[in-house]
Short mmCIF file of N, CA and C in Angstrom, two decimals:
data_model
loop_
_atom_site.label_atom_id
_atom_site.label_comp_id
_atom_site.label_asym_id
_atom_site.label_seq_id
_atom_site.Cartn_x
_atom_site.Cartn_y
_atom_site.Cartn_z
N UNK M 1 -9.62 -18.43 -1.66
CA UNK M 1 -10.51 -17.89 -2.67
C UNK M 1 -11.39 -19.03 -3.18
N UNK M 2 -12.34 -18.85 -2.90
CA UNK M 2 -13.55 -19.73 -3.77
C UNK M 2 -14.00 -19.81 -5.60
N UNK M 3 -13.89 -18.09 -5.64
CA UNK M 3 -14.11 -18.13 -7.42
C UNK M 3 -13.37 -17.56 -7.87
N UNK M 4 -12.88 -16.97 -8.68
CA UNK M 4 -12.80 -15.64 -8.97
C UNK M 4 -13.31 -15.22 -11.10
N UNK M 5 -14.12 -14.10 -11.08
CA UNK M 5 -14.74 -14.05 -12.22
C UNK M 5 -14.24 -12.31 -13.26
N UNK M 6 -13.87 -12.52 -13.81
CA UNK M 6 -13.88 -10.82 -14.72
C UNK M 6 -15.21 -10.36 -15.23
N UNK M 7 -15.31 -9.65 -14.80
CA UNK M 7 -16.84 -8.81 -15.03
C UNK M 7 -16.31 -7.38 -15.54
N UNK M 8 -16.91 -6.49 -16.55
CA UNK M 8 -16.76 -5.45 -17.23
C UNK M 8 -17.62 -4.29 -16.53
N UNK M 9 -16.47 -3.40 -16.31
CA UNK M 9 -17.35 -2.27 -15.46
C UNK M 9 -18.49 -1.74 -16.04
N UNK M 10 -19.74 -1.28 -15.12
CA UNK M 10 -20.73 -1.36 -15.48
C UNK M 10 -21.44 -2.31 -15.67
N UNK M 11 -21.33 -3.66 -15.36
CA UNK M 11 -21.94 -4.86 -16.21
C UNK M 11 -23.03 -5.03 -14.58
N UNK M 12 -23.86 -5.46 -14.92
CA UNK M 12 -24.61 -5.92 -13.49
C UNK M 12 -24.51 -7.06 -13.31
N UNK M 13 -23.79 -6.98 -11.81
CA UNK M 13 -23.45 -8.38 -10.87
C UNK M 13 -24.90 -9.09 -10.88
N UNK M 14 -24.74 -10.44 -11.12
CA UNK M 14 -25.50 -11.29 -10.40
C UNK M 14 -25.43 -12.45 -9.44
N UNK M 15 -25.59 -12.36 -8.53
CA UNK M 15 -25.17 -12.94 -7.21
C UNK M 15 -25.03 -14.73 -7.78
N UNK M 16 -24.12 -15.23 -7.42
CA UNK M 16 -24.15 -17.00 -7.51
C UNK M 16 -25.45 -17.31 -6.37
N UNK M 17 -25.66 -18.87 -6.80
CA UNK M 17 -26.40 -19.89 -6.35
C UNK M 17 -26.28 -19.50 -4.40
N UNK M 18 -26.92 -19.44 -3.71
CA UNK M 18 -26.52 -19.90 -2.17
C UNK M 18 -26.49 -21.33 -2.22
N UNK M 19 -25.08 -20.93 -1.13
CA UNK M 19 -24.17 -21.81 -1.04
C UNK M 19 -24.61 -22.86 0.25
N UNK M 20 -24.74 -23.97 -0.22
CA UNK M 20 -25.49 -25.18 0.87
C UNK M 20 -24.04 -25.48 1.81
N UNK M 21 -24.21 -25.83 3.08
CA UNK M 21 -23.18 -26.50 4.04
C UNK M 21 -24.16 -27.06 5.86
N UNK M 22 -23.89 -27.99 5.27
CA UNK M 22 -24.51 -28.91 6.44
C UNK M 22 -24.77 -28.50 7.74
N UNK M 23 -25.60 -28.42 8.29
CA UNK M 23 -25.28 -27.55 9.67
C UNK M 23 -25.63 -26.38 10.28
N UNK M 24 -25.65 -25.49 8.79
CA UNK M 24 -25.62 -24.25 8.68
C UNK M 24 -26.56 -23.57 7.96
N UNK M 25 -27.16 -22.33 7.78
CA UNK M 25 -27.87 -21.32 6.98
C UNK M 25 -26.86 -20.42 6.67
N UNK M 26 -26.96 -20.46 4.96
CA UNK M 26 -26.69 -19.29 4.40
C UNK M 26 -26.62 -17.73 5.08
N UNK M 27 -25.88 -17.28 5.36
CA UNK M 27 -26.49 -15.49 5.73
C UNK M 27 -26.48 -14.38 4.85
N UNK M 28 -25.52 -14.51 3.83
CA UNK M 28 -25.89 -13.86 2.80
C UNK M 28 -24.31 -13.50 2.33
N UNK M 29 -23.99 -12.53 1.13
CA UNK M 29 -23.21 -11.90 0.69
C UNK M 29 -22.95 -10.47 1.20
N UNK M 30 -21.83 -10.19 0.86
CA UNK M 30 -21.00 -8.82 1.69
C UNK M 30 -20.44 -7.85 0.94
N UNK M 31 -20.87 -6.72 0.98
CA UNK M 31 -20.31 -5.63 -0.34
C UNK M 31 -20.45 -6.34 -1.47
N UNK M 32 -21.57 -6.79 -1.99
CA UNK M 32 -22.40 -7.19 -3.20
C UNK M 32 -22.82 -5.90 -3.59
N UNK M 33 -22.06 -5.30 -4.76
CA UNK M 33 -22.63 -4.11 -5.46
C UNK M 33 -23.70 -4.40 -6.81
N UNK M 34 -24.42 -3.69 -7.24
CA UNK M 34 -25.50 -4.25 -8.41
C UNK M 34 -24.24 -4.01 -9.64
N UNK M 35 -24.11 -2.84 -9.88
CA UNK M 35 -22.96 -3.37 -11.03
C UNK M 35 -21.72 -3.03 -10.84
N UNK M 36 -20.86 -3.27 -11.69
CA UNK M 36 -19.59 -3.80 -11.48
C UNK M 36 -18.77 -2.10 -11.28
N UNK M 37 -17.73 -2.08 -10.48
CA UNK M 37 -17.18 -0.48 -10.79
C UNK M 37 -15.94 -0.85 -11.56
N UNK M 38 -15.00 0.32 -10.89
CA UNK M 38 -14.02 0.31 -11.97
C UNK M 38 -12.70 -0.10 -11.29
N UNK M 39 -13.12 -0.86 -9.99
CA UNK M 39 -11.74 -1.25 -9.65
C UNK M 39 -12.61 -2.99 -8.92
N UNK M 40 -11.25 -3.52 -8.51
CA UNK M 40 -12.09 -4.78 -7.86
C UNK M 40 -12.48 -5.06 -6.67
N UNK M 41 -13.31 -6.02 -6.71
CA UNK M 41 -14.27 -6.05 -5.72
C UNK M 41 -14.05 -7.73 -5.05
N UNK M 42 -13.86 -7.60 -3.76
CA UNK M 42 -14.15 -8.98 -3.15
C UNK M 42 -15.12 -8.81 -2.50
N UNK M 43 -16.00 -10.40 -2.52
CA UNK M 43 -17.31 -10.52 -2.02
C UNK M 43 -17.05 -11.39 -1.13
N UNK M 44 -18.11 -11.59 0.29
CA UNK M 44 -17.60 -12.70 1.31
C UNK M 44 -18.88 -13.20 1.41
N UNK M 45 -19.10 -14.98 2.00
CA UNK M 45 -20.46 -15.10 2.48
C UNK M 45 -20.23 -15.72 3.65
N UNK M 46 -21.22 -15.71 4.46
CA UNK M 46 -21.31 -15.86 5.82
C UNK M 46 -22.30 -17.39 6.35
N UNK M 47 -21.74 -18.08 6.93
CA UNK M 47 -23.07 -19.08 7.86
C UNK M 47 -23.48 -18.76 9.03
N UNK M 48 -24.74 -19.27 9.31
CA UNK M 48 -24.89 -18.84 10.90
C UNK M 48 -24.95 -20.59 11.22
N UNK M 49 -25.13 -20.70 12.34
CA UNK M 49 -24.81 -22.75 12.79
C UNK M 49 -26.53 -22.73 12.83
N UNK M 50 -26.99 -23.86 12.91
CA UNK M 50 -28.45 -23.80 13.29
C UNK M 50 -28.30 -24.65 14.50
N UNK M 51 -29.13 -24.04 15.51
CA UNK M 51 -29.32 -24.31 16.71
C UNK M 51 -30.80 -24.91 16.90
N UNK M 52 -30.04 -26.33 17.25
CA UNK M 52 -31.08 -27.64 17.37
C UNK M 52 -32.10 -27.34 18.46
N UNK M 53 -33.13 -27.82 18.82
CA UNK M 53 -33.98 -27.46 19.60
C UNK M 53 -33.54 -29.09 20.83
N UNK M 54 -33.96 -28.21 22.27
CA UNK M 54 -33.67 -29.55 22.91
C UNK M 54 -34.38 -30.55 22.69
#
């Protein structure tokens, strides 16, 4: 687990900072809902590698 935050149902999510890692591009967040429901929610984020040019 990276964070974990209590948010009040109904409240509107706002996505954290993208996340920097050497090497790599951000790809984004995963089942990112706008606001919060009434049960919990895990979010995932993804890298793609960046592919160097020859």
């Amino acid at each position: 687990m990276y964070k974990a935050y209590q948010v009040e149902e109904g409240a509107i999510i706002t996505p954290e900072e993208e996340p920097t890692k050497e090497g790599y591009t951000f790809s984004g967040w995963s089942e990112l809902p706008e606001t919060m429901p009434a049960h919990d929610v895990t979010v995932t984020g993804s890298f793609t590698t960046i592919e160097l040019g020859d």
